[in-house]
PDB file of N, CA and C and ligand atoms in Angstrom:
ATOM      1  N   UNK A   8      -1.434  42.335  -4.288  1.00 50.00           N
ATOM      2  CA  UNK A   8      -1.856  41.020  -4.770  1.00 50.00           C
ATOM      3  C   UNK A   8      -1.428  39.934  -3.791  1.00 50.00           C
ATOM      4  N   UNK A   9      -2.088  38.833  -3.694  1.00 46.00           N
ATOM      5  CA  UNK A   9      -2.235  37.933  -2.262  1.00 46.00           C
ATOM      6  C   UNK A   9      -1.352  36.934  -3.310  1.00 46.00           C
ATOM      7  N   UNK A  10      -0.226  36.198  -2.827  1.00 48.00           N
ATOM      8  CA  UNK A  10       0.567  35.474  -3.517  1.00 48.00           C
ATOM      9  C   UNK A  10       0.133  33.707  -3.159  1.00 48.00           C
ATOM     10  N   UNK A  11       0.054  33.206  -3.555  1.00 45.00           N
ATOM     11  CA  UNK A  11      -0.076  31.513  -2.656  1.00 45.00           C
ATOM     12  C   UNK A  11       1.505  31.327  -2.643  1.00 45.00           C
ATOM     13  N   UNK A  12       1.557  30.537  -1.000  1.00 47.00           N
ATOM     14  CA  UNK A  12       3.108  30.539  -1.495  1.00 47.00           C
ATOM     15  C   UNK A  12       2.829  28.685  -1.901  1.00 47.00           C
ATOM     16  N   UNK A  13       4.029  28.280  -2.161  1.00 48.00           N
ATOM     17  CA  UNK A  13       4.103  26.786  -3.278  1.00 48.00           C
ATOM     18  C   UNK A  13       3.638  25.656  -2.344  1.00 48.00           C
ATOM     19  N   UNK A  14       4.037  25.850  -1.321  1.00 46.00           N
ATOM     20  CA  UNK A  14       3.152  24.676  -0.802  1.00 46.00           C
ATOM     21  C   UNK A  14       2.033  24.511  -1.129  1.00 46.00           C
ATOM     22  N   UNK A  15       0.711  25.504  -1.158  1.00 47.00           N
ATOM     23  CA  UNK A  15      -0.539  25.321  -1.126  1.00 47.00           C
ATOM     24  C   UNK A  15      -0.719  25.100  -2.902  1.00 47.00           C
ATOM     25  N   UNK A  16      -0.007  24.780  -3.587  1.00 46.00           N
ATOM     26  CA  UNK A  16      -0.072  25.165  -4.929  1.00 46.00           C
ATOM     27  C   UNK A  16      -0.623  23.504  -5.346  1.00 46.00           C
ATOM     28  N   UNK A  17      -1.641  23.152  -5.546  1.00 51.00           N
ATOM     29  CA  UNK A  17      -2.318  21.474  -5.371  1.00 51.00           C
ATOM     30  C   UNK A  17      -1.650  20.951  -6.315  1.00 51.00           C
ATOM     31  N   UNK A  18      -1.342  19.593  -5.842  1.00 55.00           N
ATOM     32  CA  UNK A  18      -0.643  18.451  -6.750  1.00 55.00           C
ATOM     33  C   UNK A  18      -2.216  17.664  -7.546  1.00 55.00           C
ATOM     34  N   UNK A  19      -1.816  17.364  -8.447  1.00 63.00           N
ATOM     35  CA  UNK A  19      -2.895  16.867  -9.148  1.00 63.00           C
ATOM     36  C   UNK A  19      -3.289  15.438  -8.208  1.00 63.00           C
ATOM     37  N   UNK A  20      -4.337  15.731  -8.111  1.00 80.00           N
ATOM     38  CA  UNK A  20      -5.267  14.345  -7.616  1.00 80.00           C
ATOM     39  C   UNK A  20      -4.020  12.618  -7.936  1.00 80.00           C
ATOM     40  N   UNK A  21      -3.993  11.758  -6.783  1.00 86.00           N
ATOM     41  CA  UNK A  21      -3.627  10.657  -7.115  1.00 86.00           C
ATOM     42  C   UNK A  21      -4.645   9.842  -7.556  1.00 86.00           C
ATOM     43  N   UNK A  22      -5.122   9.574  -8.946  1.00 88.00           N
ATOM     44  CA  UNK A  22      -6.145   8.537  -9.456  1.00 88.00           C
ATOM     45  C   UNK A  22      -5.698   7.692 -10.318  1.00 88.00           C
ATOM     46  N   UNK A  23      -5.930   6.349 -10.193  1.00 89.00           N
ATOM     47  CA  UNK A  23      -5.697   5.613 -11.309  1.00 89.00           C
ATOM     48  C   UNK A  23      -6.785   6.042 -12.565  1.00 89.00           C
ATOM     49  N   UNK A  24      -7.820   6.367 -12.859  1.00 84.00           N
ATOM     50  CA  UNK A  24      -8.243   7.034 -13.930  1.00 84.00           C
ATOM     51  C   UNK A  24      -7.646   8.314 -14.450  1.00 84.00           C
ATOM     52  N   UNK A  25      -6.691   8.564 -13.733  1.00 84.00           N
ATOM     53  CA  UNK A  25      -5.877   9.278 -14.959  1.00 84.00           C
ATOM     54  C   UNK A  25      -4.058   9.236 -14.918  1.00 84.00           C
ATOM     55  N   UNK A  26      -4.192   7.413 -14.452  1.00 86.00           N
ATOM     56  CA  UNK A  26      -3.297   7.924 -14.497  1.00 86.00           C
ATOM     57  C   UNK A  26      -2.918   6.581 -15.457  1.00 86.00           C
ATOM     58  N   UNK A  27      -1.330   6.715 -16.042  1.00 84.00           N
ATOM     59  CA  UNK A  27      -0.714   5.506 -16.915  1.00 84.00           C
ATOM     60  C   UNK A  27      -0.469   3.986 -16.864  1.00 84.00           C
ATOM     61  N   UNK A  28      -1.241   3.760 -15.789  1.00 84.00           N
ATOM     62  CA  UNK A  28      -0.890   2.802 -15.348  1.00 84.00           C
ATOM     63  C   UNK A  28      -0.144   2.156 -15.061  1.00 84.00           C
ATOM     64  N   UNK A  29       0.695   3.071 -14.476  1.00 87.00           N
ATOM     65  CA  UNK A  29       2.045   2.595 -13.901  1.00 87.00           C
ATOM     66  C   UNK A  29       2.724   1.409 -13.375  1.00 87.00           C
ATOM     67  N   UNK A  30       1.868   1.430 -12.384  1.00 93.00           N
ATOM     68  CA  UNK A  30       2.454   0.271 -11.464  1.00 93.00           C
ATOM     69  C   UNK A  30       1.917  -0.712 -12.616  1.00 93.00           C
ATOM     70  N   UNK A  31       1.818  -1.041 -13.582  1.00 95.00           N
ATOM     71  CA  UNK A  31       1.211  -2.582 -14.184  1.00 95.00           C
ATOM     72  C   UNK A  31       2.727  -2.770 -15.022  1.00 95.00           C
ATOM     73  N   UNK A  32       3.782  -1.834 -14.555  1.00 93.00           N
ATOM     74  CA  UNK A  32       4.732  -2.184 -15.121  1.00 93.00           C
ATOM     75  C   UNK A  32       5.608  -2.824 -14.560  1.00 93.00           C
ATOM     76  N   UNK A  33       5.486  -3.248 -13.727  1.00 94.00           N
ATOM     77  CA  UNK A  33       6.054  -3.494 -12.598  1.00 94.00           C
ATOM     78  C   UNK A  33       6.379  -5.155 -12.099  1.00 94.00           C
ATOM     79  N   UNK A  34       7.508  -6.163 -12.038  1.00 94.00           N
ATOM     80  CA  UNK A  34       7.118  -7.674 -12.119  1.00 94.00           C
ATOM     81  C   UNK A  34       5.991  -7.984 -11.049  1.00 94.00           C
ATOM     82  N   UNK A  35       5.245  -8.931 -11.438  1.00 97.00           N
ATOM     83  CA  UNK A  35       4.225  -8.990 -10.827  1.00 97.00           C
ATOM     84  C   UNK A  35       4.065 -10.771 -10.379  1.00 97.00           C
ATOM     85  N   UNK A  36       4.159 -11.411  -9.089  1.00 97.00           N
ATOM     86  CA  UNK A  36       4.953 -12.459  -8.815  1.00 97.00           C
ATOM     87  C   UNK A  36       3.257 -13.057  -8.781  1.00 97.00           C
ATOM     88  N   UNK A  37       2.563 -14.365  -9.142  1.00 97.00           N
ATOM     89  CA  UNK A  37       1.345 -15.173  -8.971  1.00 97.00           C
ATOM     90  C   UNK A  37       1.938 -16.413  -7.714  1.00 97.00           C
ATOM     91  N   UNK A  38       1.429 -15.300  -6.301  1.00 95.00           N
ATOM     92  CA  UNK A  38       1.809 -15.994  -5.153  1.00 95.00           C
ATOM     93  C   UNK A  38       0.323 -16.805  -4.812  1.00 95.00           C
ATOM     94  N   UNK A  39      -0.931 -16.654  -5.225  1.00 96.00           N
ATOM     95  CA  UNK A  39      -1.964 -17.161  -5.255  1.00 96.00           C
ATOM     96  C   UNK A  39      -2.745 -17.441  -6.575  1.00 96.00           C
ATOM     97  N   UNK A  40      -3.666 -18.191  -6.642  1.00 97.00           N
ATOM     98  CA  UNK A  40      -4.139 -18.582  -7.715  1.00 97.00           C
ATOM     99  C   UNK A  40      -5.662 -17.690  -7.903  1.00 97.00           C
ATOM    100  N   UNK A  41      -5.519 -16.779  -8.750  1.00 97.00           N
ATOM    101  CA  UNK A  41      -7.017 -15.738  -8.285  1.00 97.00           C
ATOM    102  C   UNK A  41      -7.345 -16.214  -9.916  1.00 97.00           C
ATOM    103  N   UNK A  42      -6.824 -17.288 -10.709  1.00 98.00           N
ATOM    104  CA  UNK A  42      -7.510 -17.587 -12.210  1.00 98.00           C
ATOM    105  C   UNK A  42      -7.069 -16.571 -13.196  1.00 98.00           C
ATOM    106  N   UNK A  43      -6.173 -15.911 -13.379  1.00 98.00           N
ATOM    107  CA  UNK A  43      -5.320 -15.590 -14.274  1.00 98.00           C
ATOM    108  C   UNK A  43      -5.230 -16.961 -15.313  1.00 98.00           C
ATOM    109  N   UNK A  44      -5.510 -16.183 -16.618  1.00 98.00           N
ATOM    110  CA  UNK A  44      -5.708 -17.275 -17.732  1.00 98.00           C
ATOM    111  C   UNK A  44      -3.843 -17.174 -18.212  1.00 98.00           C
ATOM    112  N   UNK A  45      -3.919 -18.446 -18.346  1.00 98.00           N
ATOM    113  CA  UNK A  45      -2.590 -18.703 -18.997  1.00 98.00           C
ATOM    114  C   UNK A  45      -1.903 -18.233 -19.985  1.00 98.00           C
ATOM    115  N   UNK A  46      -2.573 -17.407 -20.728  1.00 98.00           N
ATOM    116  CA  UNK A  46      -2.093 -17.064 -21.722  1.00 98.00           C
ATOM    117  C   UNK A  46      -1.067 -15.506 -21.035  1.00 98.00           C
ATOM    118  N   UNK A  47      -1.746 -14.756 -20.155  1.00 98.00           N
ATOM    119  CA  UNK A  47      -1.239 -13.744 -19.708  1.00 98.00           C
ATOM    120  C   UNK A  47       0.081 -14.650 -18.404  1.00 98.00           C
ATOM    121  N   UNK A  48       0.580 -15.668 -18.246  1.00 98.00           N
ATOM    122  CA  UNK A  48       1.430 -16.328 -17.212  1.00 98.00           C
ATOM    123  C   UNK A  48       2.919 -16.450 -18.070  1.00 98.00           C
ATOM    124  N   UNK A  49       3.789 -15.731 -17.411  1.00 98.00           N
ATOM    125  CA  UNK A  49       4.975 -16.172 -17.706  1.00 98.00           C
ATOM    126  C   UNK A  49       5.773 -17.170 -16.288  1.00 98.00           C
ATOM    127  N   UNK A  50       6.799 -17.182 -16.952  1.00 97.00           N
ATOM    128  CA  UNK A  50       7.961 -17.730 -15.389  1.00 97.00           C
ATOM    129  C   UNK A  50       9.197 -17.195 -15.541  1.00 97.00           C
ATOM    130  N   UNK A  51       9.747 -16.914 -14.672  1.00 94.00           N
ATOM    131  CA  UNK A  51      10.726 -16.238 -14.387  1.00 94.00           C
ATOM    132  C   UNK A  51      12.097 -17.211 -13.898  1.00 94.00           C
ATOM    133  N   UNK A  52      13.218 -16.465 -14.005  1.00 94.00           N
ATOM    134  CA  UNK A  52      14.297 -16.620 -14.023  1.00 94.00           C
ATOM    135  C   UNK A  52      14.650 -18.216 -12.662  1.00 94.00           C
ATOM    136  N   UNK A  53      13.522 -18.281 -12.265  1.00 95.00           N
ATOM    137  CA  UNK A  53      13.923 -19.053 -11.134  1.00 95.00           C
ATOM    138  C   UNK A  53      12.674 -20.136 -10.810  1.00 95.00           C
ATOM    139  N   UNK A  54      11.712 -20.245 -12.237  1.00 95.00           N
ATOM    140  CA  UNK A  54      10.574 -20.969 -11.974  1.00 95.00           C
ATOM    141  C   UNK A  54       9.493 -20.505 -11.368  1.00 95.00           C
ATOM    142  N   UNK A  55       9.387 -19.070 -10.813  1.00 96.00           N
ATOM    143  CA  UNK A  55       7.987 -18.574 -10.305  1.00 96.00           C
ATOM    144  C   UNK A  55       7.193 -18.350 -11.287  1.00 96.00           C
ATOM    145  N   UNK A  56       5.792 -18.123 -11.036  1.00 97.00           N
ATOM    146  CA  UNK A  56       5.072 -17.897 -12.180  1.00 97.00           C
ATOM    147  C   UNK A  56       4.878 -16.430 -11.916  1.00 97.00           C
ATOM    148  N   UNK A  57       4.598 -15.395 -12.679  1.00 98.00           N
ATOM    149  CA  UNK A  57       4.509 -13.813 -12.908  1.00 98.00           C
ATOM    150  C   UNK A  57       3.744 -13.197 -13.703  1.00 98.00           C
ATOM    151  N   UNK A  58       3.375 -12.576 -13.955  1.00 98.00           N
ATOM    152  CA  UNK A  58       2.408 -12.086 -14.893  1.00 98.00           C
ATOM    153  C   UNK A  58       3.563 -11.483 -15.955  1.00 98.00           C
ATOM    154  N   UNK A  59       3.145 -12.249 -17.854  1.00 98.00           N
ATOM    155  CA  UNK A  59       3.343 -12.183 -18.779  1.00 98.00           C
ATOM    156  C   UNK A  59       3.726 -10.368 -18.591  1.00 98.00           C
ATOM    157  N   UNK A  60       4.764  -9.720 -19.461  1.00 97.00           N
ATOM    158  CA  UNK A  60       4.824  -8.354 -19.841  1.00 97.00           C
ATOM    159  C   UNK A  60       6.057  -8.393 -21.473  1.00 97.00           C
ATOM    160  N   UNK A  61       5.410  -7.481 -21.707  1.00 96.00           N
ATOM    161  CA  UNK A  61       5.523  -7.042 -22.817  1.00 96.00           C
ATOM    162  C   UNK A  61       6.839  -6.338 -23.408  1.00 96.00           C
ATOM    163  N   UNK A  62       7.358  -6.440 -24.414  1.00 94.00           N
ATOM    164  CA  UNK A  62       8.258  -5.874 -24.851  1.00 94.00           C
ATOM    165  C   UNK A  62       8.826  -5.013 -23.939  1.00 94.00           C
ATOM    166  N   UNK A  63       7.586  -3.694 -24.175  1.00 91.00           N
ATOM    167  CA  UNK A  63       8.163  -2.689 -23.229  1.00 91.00           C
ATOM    168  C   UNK A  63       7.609  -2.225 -22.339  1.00 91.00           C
ATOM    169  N   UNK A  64       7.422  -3.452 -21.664  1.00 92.00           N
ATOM    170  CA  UNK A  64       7.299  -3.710 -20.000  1.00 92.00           C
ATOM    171  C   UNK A  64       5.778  -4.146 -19.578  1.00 92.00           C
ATOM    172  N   UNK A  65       4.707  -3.160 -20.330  1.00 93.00           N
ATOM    173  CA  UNK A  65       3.574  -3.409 -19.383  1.00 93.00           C
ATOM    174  C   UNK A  65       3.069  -4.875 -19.446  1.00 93.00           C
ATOM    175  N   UNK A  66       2.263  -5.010 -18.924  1.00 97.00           N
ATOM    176  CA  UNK A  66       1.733  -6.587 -18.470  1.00 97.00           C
ATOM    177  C   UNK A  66       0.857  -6.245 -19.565  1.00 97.00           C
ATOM    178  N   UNK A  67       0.804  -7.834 -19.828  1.00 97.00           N
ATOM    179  CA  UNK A  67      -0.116  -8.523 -21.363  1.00 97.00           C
ATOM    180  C   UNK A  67      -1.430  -8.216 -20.937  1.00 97.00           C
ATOM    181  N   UNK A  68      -1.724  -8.208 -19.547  1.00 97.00           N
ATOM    182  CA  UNK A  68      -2.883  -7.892 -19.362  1.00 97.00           C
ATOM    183  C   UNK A  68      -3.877  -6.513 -19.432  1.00 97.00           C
ATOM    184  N   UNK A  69      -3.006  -5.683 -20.068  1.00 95.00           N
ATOM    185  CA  UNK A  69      -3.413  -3.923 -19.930  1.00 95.00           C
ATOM    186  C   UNK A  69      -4.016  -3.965 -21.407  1.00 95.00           C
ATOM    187  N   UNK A  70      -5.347  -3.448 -21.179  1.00 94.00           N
ATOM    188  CA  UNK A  70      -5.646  -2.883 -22.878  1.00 94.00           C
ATOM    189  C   UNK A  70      -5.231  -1.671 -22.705  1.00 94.00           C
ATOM    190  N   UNK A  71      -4.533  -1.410 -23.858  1.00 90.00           N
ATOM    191  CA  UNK A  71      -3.630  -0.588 -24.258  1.00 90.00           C
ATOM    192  C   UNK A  71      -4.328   0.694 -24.555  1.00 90.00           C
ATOM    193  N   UNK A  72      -5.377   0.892 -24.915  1.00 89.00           N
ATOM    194  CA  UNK A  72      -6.481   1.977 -25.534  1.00 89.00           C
ATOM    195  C   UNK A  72      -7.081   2.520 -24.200  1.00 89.00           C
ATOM    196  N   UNK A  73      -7.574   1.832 -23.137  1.00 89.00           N
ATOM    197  CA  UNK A  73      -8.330   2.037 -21.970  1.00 89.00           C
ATOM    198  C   UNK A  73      -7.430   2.205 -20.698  1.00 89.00           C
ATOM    199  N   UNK A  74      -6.168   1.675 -20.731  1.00 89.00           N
ATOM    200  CA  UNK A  74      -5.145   1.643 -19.885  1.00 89.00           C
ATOM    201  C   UNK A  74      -5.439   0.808 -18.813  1.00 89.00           C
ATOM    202  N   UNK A  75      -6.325   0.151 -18.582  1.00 91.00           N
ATOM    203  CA  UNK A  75      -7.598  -0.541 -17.555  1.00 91.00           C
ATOM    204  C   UNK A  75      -6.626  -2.102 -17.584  1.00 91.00           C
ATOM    205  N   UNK A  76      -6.860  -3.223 -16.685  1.00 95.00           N
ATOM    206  CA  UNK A  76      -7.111  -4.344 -16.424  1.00 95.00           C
ATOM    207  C   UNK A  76      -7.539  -5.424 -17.153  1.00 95.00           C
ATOM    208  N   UNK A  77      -7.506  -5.868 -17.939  1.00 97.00           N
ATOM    209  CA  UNK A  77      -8.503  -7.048 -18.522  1.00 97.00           C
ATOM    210  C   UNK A  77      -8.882  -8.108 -18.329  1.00 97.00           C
ATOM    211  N   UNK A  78      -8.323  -8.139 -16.859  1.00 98.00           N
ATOM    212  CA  UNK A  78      -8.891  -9.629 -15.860  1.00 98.00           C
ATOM    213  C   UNK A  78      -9.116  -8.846 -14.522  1.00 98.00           C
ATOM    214  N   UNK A  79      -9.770  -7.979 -14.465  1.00 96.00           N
ATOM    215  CA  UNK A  79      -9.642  -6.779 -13.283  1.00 96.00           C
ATOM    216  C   UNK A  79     -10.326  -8.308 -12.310  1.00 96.00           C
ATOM    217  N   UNK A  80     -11.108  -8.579 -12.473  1.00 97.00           N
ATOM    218  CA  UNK A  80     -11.885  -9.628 -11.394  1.00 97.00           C
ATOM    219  C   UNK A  80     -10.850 -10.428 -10.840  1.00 97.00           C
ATOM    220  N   UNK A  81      -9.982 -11.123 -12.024  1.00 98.00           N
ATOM    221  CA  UNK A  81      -9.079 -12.292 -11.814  1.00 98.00           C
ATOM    222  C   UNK A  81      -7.743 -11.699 -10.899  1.00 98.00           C
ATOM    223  N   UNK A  82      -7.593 -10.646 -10.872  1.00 97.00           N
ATOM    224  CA  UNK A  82      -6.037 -10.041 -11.604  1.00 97.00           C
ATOM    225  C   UNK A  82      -5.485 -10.434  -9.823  1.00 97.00           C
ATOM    226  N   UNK A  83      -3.976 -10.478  -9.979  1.00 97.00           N
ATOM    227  CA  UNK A  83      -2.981 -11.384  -8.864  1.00 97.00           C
ATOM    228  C   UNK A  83      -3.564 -10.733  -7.695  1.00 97.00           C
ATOM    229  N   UNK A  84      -2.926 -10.837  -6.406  1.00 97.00           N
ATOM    230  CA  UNK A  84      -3.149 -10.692  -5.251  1.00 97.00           C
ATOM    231  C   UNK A  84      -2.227  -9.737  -4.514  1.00 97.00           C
ATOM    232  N   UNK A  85      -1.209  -9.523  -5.875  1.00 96.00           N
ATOM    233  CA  UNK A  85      -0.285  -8.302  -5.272  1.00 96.00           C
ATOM    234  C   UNK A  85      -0.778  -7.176  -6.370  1.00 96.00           C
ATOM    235  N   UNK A  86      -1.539  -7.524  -6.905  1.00 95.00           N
ATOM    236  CA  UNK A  86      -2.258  -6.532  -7.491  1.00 95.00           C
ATOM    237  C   UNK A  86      -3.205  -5.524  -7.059  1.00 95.00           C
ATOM    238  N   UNK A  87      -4.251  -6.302  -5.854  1.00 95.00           N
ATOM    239  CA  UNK A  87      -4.779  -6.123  -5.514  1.00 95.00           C
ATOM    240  C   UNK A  87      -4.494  -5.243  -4.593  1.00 95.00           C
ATOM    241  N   UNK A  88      -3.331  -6.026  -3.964  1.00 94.00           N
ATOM    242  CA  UNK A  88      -2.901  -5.158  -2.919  1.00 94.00           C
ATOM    243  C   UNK A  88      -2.142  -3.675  -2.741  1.00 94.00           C
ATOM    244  N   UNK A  89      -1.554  -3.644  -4.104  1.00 93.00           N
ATOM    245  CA  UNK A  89      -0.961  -2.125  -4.615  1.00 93.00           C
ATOM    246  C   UNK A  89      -2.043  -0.919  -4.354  1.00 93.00           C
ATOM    247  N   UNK A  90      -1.809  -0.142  -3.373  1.00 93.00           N
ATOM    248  CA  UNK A  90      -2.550   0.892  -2.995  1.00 93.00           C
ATOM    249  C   UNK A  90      -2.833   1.818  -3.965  1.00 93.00           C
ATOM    250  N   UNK A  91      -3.365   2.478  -4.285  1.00 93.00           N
ATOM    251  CA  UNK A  91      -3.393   3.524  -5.363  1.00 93.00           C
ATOM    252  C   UNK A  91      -2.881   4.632  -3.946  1.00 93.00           C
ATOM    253  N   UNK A  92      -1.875   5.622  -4.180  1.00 92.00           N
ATOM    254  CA  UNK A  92      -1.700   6.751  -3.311  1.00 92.00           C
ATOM    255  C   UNK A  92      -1.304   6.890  -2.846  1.00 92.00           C
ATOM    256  N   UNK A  93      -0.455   5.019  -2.625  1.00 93.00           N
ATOM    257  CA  UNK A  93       0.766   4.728  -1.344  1.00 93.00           C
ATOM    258  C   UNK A  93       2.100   5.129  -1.779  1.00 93.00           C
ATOM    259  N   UNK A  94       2.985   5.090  -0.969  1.00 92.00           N
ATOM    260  CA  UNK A  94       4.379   5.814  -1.356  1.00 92.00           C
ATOM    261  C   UNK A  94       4.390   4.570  -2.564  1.00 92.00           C
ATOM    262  N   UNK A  95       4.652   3.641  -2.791  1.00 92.00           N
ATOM    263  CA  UNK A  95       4.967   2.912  -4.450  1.00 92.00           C
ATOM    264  C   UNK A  95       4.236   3.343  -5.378  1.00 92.00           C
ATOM    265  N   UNK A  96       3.127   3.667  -5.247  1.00 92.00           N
ATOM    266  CA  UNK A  96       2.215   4.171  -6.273  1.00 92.00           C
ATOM    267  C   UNK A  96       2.682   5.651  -6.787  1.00 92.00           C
ATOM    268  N   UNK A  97       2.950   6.674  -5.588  1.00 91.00           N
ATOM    269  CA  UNK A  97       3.599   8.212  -5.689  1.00 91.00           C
ATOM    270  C   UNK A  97       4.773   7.638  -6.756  1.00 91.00           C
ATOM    271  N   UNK A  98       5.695   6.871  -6.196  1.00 90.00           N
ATOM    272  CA  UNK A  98       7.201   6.729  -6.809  1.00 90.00           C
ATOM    273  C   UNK A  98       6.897   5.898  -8.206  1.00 90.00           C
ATOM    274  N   UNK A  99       5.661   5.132  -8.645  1.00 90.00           N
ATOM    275  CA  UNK A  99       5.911   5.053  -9.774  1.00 90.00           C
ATOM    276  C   UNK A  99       5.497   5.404 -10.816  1.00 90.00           C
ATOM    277  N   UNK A 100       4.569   6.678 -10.151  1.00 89.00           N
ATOM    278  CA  UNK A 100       4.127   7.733 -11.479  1.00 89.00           C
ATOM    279  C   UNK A 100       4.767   8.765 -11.471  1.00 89.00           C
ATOM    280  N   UNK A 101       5.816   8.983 -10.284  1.00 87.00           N
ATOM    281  CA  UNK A 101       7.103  10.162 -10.509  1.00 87.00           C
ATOM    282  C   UNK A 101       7.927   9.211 -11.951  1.00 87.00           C
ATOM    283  N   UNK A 102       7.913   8.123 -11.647  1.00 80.00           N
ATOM    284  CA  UNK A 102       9.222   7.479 -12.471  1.00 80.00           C
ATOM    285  C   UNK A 102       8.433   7.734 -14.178  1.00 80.00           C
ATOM    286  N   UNK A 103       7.746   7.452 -14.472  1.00 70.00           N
ATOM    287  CA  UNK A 103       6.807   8.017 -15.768  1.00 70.00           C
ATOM    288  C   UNK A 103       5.725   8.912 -15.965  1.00 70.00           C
ATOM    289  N   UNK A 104       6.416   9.577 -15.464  1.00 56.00           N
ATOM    290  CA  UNK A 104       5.830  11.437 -15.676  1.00 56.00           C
ATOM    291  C   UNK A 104       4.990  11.372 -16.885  1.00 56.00           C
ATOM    292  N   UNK A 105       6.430  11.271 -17.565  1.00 52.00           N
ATOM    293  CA  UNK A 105       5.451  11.965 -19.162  1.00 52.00           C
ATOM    294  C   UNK A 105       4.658  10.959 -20.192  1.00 52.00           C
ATOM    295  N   UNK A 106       4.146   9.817 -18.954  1.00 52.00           N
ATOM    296  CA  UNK A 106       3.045   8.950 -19.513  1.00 52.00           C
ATOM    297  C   UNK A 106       1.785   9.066 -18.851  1.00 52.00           C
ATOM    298  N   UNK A 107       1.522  10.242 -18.188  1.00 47.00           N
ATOM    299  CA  UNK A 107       0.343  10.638 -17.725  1.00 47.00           C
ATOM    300  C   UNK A 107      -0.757  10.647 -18.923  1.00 47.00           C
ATOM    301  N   UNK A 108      -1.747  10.217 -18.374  1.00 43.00           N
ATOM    302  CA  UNK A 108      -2.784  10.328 -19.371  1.00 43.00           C
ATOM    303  C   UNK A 108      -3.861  11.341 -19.383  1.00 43.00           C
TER     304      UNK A 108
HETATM  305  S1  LIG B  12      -2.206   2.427  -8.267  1.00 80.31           S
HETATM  306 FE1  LIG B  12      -1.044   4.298  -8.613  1.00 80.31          FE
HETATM  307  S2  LIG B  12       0.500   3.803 -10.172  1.00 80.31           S
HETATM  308 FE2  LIG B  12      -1.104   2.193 -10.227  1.00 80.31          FE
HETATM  309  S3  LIG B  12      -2.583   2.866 -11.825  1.00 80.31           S
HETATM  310 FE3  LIG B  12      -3.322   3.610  -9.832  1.00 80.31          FE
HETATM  311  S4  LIG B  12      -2.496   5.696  -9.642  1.00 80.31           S
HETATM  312 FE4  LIG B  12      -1.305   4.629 -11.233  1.00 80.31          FE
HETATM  313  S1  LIG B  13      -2.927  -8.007 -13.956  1.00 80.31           S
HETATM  314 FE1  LIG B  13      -4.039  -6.130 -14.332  1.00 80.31          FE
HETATM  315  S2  LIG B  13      -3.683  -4.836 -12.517  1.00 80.31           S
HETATM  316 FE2  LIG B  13      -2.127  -6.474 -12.536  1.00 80.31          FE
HETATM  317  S3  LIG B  13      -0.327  -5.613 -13.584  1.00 80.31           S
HETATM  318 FE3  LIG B  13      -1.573  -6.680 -15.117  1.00 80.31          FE
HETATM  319  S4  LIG B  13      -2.932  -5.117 -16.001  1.00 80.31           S
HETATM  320 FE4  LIG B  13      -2.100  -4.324 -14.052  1.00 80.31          FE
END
């Protein structure tokens, strides 16, 4: 019998469609104005403005059912910029494993 050894053993696909949406847990600093409605705007410890989050943690802006964006058009500029696949993205769906979807 032909064994695979573990390297070749595939890591599941990096996708944000399946994955928890991790990184939206993450503080999220409004260094530009991309129209984020106020209601999702908090401020932080030092007067920056940030994107609103939730009790337990995720941003006000996540529907919770779809795991998706709800200002995907609007949404910050370090949002944008979060790679899906990049080493922060790897490290913050290692950090919530068992919120894979
Ligand atoms: S960028 Fe990475 S951590 Fe964020 S939702 Fe997509 S796969 Fe998940
Ligand atoms: S604005 Fe959208 S993409 Fe950015 S953290 Fe919130 S839900 Fe995630």
């Amino acid at each position: 019998m032909k064994t695979i050894p573990h390297t070749q053993i595939a890591e599941p696909a990096v996708t944000c469609s399946t994955c928890a949406a991790c990184c939206c847990q993450l503080e999220v600093m409004l260094i530009t104005d991309t129209g984020v409605p106020d209601r999702f705007i908090d401020t932080d410890e030092w007067g920056g403005e940030v994107m609103l989050r939730l009790d337990d943690g995720w941003c006000a802006a996540l529907d919770r059912d779809s795991m998706m964006c709800t200002i995907y058009e609007r949404r910050p500029l370090i949002c944008r910029e979060f790679e899906m696949g990049a080493p922060e993205c790897i490290e913050e769906r290692r950090g919530i494993a068992t919120a894979y979807r």
